[in-house]
Amino acid sequence: MPPSSKPEHAAISAISEPAVVRWLLIAAAVLFLGIFLLFPLGVVFGTALQKGFAFYFHTFRDPDTISAIRLTLIAAGIAVPLNLIFGVSAAWLIGKFQFVGKGLLITLIDLPFSVSPVVSGLIYVLLFGLQGVLGPWFIDHDIRIVFAVPGIVLATIFVTFPFIARELLPMMQAQGNDEEEAALTLGASGWQTFRKVTLPNVKWALLYGVILCNARAMGEFGAVSVVSGHIRGLTDTMPLHVEILYNDYQFVAAFAVASLLALLALATLAIKSIVEWKSGRRLKDEPLYGRGAQA
Amino acid sequence: MTFTLKQKSILPGFGLTLGFTVFYLSVIVLIPLAALFLKTSELSWHQFWHLVASPRALASYRLTFGASLIAALINLVCGVLVAWVVVRYKFPARGFFDSIVDLPFALPTAVAGISLTTLYAPNGWLGAPLMRLGVRAAYTPIGVTIALTFIGLPFVVRTVQPVLEDLDKELEEAAASLGAGRWRTFTRVLLPTILPAAITGFAMAFGRGVGEYGSVIFIAGNMPMHTEITSLLIVTKLQEFDYAGATAIAVAMLIVSFIFLLTINLLQVWSGRPRKASPADDEMIPRIDLRPAFGTQEAK
């Protein structure tokens, strides 16, 4: 809802461009977005449905594909709730209290944003791998972390670590402490205050944070690729399965799996628009691009 | 001890949330990252330098930084254009184009990778016409640049957009009433205003490009010395069980990305905030925060 959407007719000509220039600029922008965004999207669905719907749905009956989908759901199913608990805890801590070292804490929470995905995976290999710092101990106790499901879950948690905290924090801060203090003074318990006062105030940010976190958790490729070991049917997530199918020249199947992930992305964008509309404010995209460097 | 360093508050949960936040942060982020530096410290300075500055590594830096820079420059120009058009003009499906700008953030990188490769392959929808023009896009540095342009597309748009939305119309009216033409108003009044935000977006896109992996490896062709990006080199070294080599290059990359982070934060200080988001925000250190959460709300 940009404030500029209502032009004042009298003054408009002096501070606007001639119609020709306007339409040329619009055409250039639409062409750029079309080539770089709509074409790739078109390719995904076009190729996925190349051999018809029957073949498309057939892909999802392949046991390896099913297990890849299951692993992706497991990884996101563990990573998102854990990061949700962390996000709420960190946002409450930073948003509601004044203490020394707050700035440092925020910087550290942002850290995963600036670590490239490959390096994010690598650190777990270095920690839990055969030659790793803690690896030999875990292997002696017959616990496999790297090249197994726990490694994938850890890498997923790492790359989506700041999302929910980052989305909640500005809301919690802006809300101030007055309402909570009033509730406590009136005899509400801490938990009641959080549930009845704080939560309703931040619910949209919370929802959007969860959705973003989930989208990234299901779509992560680089970090998961490094820790997965690529064992078909065992340690393949959906994005990794897309790569395997593609490198096997099973293009249609690869794009069929990719189309599910693309639908997830489109749903994420749609929900973002709805939430922005519902809450009447622009959401911060920070978690998506806040990564100071790298992804 | 912490309690003496904390302002009094009647709100509960400080100890609990502090404990959990620091514990979770340590387990997930700090200890694993420390392992990386611990591993590197096993190398002597000479060994480290030898690994980081090998010809193959140097070639990968040239490609990674070169392609990221060009892609970020493309996004700088096109991003300002898109932001301008979306904020200032009314046209059919404007809302749709505004939302779709975020696609590169939401689309998993592997999906972007295979889709761009298919699109720009010699027989692809866009690859075939380019081939007729004598341009080979896929499996060359051009392909790498295309993938990085896709990945970095939203940054400049999303940093410039709020600045344009908050811009005072009076500024332009003043320029116009003083006799400046549209172009002059744009270059002298509007451009200086959006420049800090645009540069910040540019730096973010550049930084993101340097670390990118998934969307690039399919279209790159991955020939050592020629189309091999640094992230892939790390993965290749890992697959060859060359942990020392992978770690050394990873540390070098990590240091570079911290420099990016610092630069971007300094840029934010330079660009300043169009409006104070909330009093509480003043106490926070500068950080990646380009769209003051409540800027638009206040504007209403």
Short mmCIF file of C-alpha atoms in Angstrom, two decimals, chain B:
data_model
loop_
_atom_site.label_atom_id
_atom_site.label_comp_id
_atom_site.label_asym_id
_atom_site.label_seq_id
_atom_site.Cartn_x
_atom_site.Cartn_y
_atom_site.Cartn_z
CA MET B 1 26.25 -10.98 37.68
CA THR B 2 24.17 -10.34 34.60
CA PHE B 3 21.42 -9.00 36.79
CA THR B 4 23.57 -6.13 37.97
CA LEU B 5 24.22 -5.28 34.32
CA LYS B 6 20.54 -5.19 33.56
CA GLN B 7 17.97 -2.49 34.09
CA LYS B 8 15.21 -3.40 36.53
CA SER B 9 12.01 -4.67 34.98
CA ILE B 10 8.90 -6.28 36.38
CA LEU B 11 8.56 -8.48 33.31
CA PRO B 12 9.40 -12.10 34.07
CA GLY B 13 11.51 -14.54 32.11
CA PHE B 14 14.82 -12.74 31.78
CA GLY B 15 16.92 -15.54 33.24
CA LEU B 16 15.04 -18.25 31.39
CA THR B 17 15.16 -16.61 27.95
CA LEU B 18 18.77 -15.48 28.40
CA GLY B 19 19.83 -18.97 29.37
CA PHE B 20 17.99 -20.68 26.54
CA THR B 21 18.97 -18.13 23.89
CA VAL B 22 22.66 -18.29 24.74
CA PHE B 23 22.61 -22.09 25.04
CA TYR B 24 20.87 -22.63 21.69
CA LEU B 25 23.07 -20.03 19.99
CA SER B 26 26.18 -21.74 21.29
CA VAL B 27 25.16 -25.26 20.31
CA ILE B 28 23.91 -24.42 16.82
CA VAL B 29 26.14 -21.54 15.75
CA LEU B 30 29.10 -20.67 17.95
CA ILE B 31 30.59 -24.10 18.70
CA PRO B 32 30.36 -25.35 15.08
CA LEU B 33 31.88 -22.10 13.80
CA ALA B 34 34.64 -22.41 16.37
CA ALA B 35 35.38 -25.87 14.99
CA LEU B 36 36.16 -24.29 11.64
CA PHE B 37 38.73 -21.95 13.14
CA LEU B 38 40.08 -24.73 15.36
CA LYS B 39 40.69 -26.87 12.27
CA THR B 40 42.42 -23.99 10.51
CA SER B 41 44.73 -23.40 13.45
CA GLU B 42 46.19 -26.86 12.79
CA LEU B 43 47.70 -25.41 9.62
CA SER B 44 50.82 -23.28 9.63
CA TRP B 45 50.57 -19.84 8.09
CA HIS B 46 52.62 -21.02 5.14
CA GLN B 47 50.38 -24.03 4.51
CA PHE B 48 47.29 -21.88 4.82
CA TRP B 49 48.56 -19.38 2.28
CA HIS B 50 49.61 -22.15 -0.08
CA LEU B 51 46.07 -23.60 -0.04
CA VAL B 52 44.25 -20.29 -0.25
CA ALA B 53 46.39 -18.85 -3.04
CA SER B 54 46.70 -21.91 -5.30
CA PRO B 55 46.16 -21.14 -9.00
CA ARG B 56 42.89 -23.10 -9.04
CA ALA B 57 41.60 -21.20 -6.00
CA LEU B 58 42.67 -17.87 -7.50
CA ALA B 59 40.85 -18.68 -10.74
CA SER B 60 37.72 -19.49 -8.74
CA TYR B 61 37.91 -16.16 -6.86
CA ARG B 62 38.26 -14.28 -10.13
CA LEU B 63 35.14 -15.94 -11.54
CA THR B 64 33.13 -15.70 -8.31
CA PHE B 65 33.92 -12.06 -7.61
CA GLY B 66 33.86 -10.99 -11.26
CA ALA B 67 30.50 -12.56 -12.03
CA SER B 68 29.02 -11.38 -8.70
CA LEU B 69 30.18 -7.84 -9.41
CA ILE B 70 28.69 -7.74 -12.92
CA ALA B 71 25.44 -9.32 -11.70
CA ALA B 72 25.21 -6.80 -8.86
CA LEU B 73 25.80 -3.93 -11.30
CA ILE B 74 23.00 -5.20 -13.56
CA ASN B 75 20.77 -5.41 -10.51
CA LEU B 76 21.76 -1.93 -9.39
CA VAL B 77 20.48 -0.38 -12.62
CA CYS B 78 17.49 -2.65 -13.19
CA GLY B 79 16.60 -2.70 -9.50
CA VAL B 80 16.29 1.09 -9.34
CA LEU B 81 14.19 0.95 -12.53
CA VAL B 82 11.86 -1.73 -11.13
CA ALA B 83 11.51 0.04 -7.78
CA TRP B 84 10.72 3.31 -9.53
CA VAL B 85 8.14 1.79 -11.84
CA VAL B 86 6.43 -0.20 -9.08
CA VAL B 87 6.24 2.74 -6.68
CA ARG B 88 5.45 5.55 -9.08
CA TYR B 89 3.34 4.18 -11.93
CA LYS B 90 0.02 2.45 -12.19
CA PHE B 91 -0.16 -0.35 -14.68
CA PRO B 92 -1.96 -3.68 -15.02
CA ALA B 93 -0.71 -6.41 -12.66
CA ARG B 94 1.48 -4.00 -10.73
CA GLY B 95 0.75 -5.77 -7.46
CA PHE B 96 1.66 -9.09 -9.05
CA PHE B 97 5.01 -7.81 -10.30
CA ASP B 98 5.66 -6.23 -6.91
CA SER B 99 5.13 -9.57 -5.12
CA ILE B 100 6.99 -11.68 -7.66
CA VAL B 101 10.18 -9.64 -7.08
CA ASP B 102 10.73 -11.78 -3.97
CA LEU B 103 10.70 -15.01 -5.98
CA PRO B 104 14.50 -15.48 -5.95
CA PHE B 105 14.37 -15.38 -2.14
CA ALA B 106 11.63 -17.96 -1.91
CA LEU B 107 12.53 -20.32 -4.74
CA PRO B 108 14.95 -23.05 -3.63
CA THR B 109 18.31 -22.47 -5.29
CA ALA B 110 18.46 -25.94 -6.85
CA VAL B 111 15.15 -25.28 -8.60
CA ALA B 112 16.44 -21.95 -9.88
CA GLY B 113 19.62 -23.68 -11.01
CA ILE B 114 18.07 -26.40 -13.15
CA SER B 115 15.45 -24.03 -14.51
CA LEU B 116 17.95 -21.36 -15.60
CA THR B 117 20.18 -24.04 -17.12
CA THR B 118 17.30 -25.44 -19.16
CA LEU B 119 16.29 -21.93 -20.18
CA TYR B 120 19.76 -20.91 -21.37
CA ALA B 121 20.97 -24.26 -22.70
CA PRO B 122 21.86 -24.14 -26.41
CA ASN B 123 18.41 -25.57 -27.23
CA GLY B 124 16.56 -23.66 -24.49
CA TRP B 125 13.85 -20.98 -24.86
CA LEU B 126 16.39 -18.18 -24.46
CA GLY B 127 19.58 -20.15 -25.10
CA ALA B 128 18.66 -20.93 -28.72
CA PRO B 129 18.09 -17.30 -29.79
CA LEU B 130 21.30 -16.31 -27.99
CA MET B 131 23.19 -19.06 -29.84
CA ARG B 132 22.00 -17.62 -33.14
CA LEU B 133 23.50 -14.32 -32.02
CA GLY B 134 26.73 -16.17 -31.34
CA VAL B 135 26.43 -16.01 -27.54
CA ARG B 136 26.84 -19.18 -25.57
CA ALA B 137 25.28 -18.61 -22.17
CA ALA B 138 25.06 -21.94 -20.36
CA TYR B 139 28.27 -23.55 -19.12
CA THR B 140 30.27 -20.30 -19.47
CA PRO B 141 30.98 -17.35 -17.13
CA ILE B 142 27.98 -15.65 -18.77
CA GLY B 143 25.75 -18.38 -17.37
CA VAL B 144 27.25 -17.86 -13.90
CA THR B 145 26.47 -14.13 -14.20
CA ILE B 146 22.88 -14.85 -15.27
CA ALA B 147 22.31 -17.13 -12.26
CA LEU B 148 23.80 -14.53 -9.89
CA THR B 149 21.65 -11.80 -11.45
CA PHE B 150 18.58 -13.91 -10.70
CA ILE B 151 19.67 -14.56 -7.12
CA GLY B 152 20.49 -10.92 -6.41
CA LEU B 153 17.47 -9.39 -8.15
CA PRO B 154 15.34 -8.50 -5.10
CA PHE B 155 18.02 -6.73 -3.06
CA VAL B 156 18.23 -3.34 -4.79
CA VAL B 157 14.47 -3.26 -5.47
CA ARG B 158 13.65 -3.92 -1.84
CA THR B 159 16.17 -1.45 -0.44
CA VAL B 160 15.22 1.39 -2.80
CA GLN B 161 11.46 0.86 -2.72
CA PRO B 162 10.78 2.09 0.85
CA VAL B 163 12.94 5.16 0.29
CA LEU B 164 10.97 6.04 -2.82
CA GLU B 165 7.68 5.42 -1.00
CA ASP B 166 8.65 7.72 1.87
CA LEU B 167 9.98 10.42 -0.40
CA ASP B 168 8.38 13.80 0.04
CA LYS B 169 6.56 14.97 -3.07
CA GLU B 170 7.36 18.54 -2.03
CA LEU B 171 11.01 18.00 -2.80
CA GLU B 172 10.24 17.32 -6.43
CA GLU B 173 7.64 20.06 -6.57
CA ALA B 174 10.22 22.50 -5.29
CA ALA B 175 12.69 21.40 -7.93
CA ALA B 176 10.03 21.70 -10.62
CA SER B 177 8.92 25.14 -9.47
CA LEU B 178 12.53 26.27 -9.57
CA GLY B 179 12.58 25.32 -13.22
CA ALA B 180 14.26 21.93 -13.18
CA GLY B 181 13.13 19.49 -15.82
CA ARG B 182 12.18 15.92 -14.94
CA TRP B 183 15.58 14.52 -15.86
CA ARG B 184 17.39 17.20 -13.91
CA THR B 185 15.14 16.61 -10.91
CA PHE B 186 15.88 12.92 -11.16
CA THR B 187 19.66 13.23 -11.36
CA ARG B 188 20.01 16.10 -8.89
CA VAL B 189 17.26 15.45 -6.35
CA LEU B 190 15.97 11.90 -6.55
CA LEU B 191 19.15 10.00 -7.36
CA PRO B 192 21.20 11.40 -4.45
CA THR B 193 18.33 10.47 -2.12
CA ILE B 194 18.05 6.85 -3.23
CA LEU B 195 21.75 6.31 -3.86
CA PRO B 196 22.75 5.15 -0.35
CA ALA B 197 19.92 2.60 -0.31
CA ALA B 198 20.77 1.49 -3.85
CA ILE B 199 24.44 1.03 -2.96
CA THR B 200 23.47 -0.96 0.13
CA GLY B 201 21.29 -3.22 -2.02
CA PHE B 202 24.15 -3.55 -4.47
CA ALA B 203 26.53 -4.62 -1.70
CA MET B 204 24.02 -7.18 -0.43
CA ALA B 205 23.51 -8.62 -3.90
CA PHE B 206 27.27 -8.75 -4.40
CA GLY B 207 27.79 -10.49 -1.07
CA ARG B 208 25.02 -12.96 -1.71
CA GLY B 209 26.49 -13.76 -5.11
CA VAL B 210 29.91 -14.52 -3.70
CA GLY B 211 28.55 -17.26 -1.43
CA GLU B 212 25.93 -18.63 -3.80
CA TYR B 213 26.06 -22.31 -4.66
CA GLY B 214 22.85 -24.08 -5.69
CA SER B 215 21.67 -21.83 -8.48
CA VAL B 216 25.12 -21.59 -10.06
CA ILE B 217 26.52 -25.10 -10.15
CA PHE B 218 24.07 -26.39 -12.77
CA ILE B 219 24.58 -23.59 -15.28
CA ALA B 220 28.30 -23.11 -14.65
CA GLY B 221 29.70 -26.21 -16.32
CA ASN B 222 32.16 -26.47 -13.43
CA MET B 223 35.42 -26.69 -15.34
CA PRO B 224 38.38 -26.14 -12.99
CA MET B 225 40.25 -22.91 -13.77
CA HIS B 226 37.45 -21.79 -16.06
CA THR B 227 33.89 -22.06 -14.73
CA GLU B 228 34.43 -23.31 -11.20
CA ILE B 229 33.11 -21.04 -8.43
CA THR B 230 34.72 -20.95 -5.01
CA SER B 231 31.80 -22.63 -3.20
CA LEU B 232 32.05 -25.56 -5.59
CA LEU B 233 35.80 -25.77 -5.09
CA ILE B 234 35.17 -26.22 -1.35
CA VAL B 235 32.69 -29.01 -2.05
CA THR B 236 35.07 -30.68 -4.51
CA LYS B 237 37.90 -30.60 -1.99
CA LEU B 238 35.61 -32.10 0.64
CA GLN B 239 34.63 -34.92 -1.69
CA GLU B 240 38.31 -35.61 -2.26
CA PHE B 241 38.70 -35.71 1.56
CA ASP B 242 41.03 -32.72 1.35
CA TYR B 243 39.69 -31.28 4.61
CA ALA B 244 42.60 -28.89 5.08
CA GLY B 245 42.11 -27.38 1.62
CA ALA B 246 38.36 -27.04 2.05
CA THR B 247 38.73 -25.50 5.51
CA ALA B 248 41.37 -22.97 4.45
CA ILE B 249 39.30 -21.70 1.52
CA ALA B 250 36.16 -21.68 3.68
CA VAL B 251 37.90 -19.52 6.29
CA ALA B 252 39.06 -17.14 3.57
CA MET B 253 35.46 -16.93 2.28
CA LEU B 254 34.11 -16.42 5.77
CA ILE B 255 36.49 -13.54 6.40
CA VAL B 256 35.43 -11.96 3.11
CA SER B 257 31.77 -12.27 4.04
CA PHE B 258 32.39 -10.66 7.43
CA ILE B 259 34.04 -7.77 5.61
CA PHE B 260 30.91 -7.53 3.47
CA LEU B 261 28.73 -7.54 6.56
CA LEU B 262 30.79 -4.76 8.09
CA THR B 263 30.70 -2.71 4.88
CA ILE B 264 26.95 -3.09 4.60
CA ASN B 265 26.47 -2.03 8.20
CA LEU B 266 28.65 1.02 7.62
CA LEU B 267 26.65 1.78 4.47
CA GLN B 268 23.49 1.67 6.55
CA VAL B 269 24.91 4.23 8.92
CA TRP B 270 25.74 6.39 5.93
CA SER B 271 22.33 6.01 4.34
CA GLY B 272 20.73 6.62 7.71
CA ARG B 273 17.14 5.88 8.42
CA PRO B 274 14.49 7.93 6.72
CA ARG B 275 12.59 7.97 9.95
CA LYS B 276 13.19 6.64 13.42
CA ALA B 277 11.40 3.31 13.63
CA SER B 278 11.00 3.30 17.38
CA PRO B 279 12.89 4.72 20.32
CA ALA B 280 14.01 1.24 21.29
CA ASP B 281 15.75 0.83 17.96
CA ASP B 282 18.21 3.56 18.80
CA GLU B 283 19.83 1.36 21.35
CA MET B 284 20.57 -1.29 18.83
CA ILE B 285 23.72 -1.42 16.85
CA PRO B 286 23.45 -0.66 13.16
CA ARG B 287 22.41 -3.77 11.36
CA ILE B 288 20.85 -4.97 8.21
CA ASP B 289 17.59 -3.25 8.53
CA LEU B 290 16.58 -1.39 5.48
CA ARG B 291 12.90 -1.30 5.80
CA PRO B 292 12.13 0.29 9.14
CA ALA B 293 9.33 -1.96 10.23
CA PHE B 294 6.89 0.77 10.87
CA GLY B 295 7.93 3.29 8.29
CA THR B 296 4.97 2.67 6.06
CA GLN B 297 2.60 2.45 8.95
CA GLU B 298 3.56 5.88 10.15
CA ALA B 299 3.29 7.24 6.66
CA LYS B 300 -0.38 6.37 6.54
#
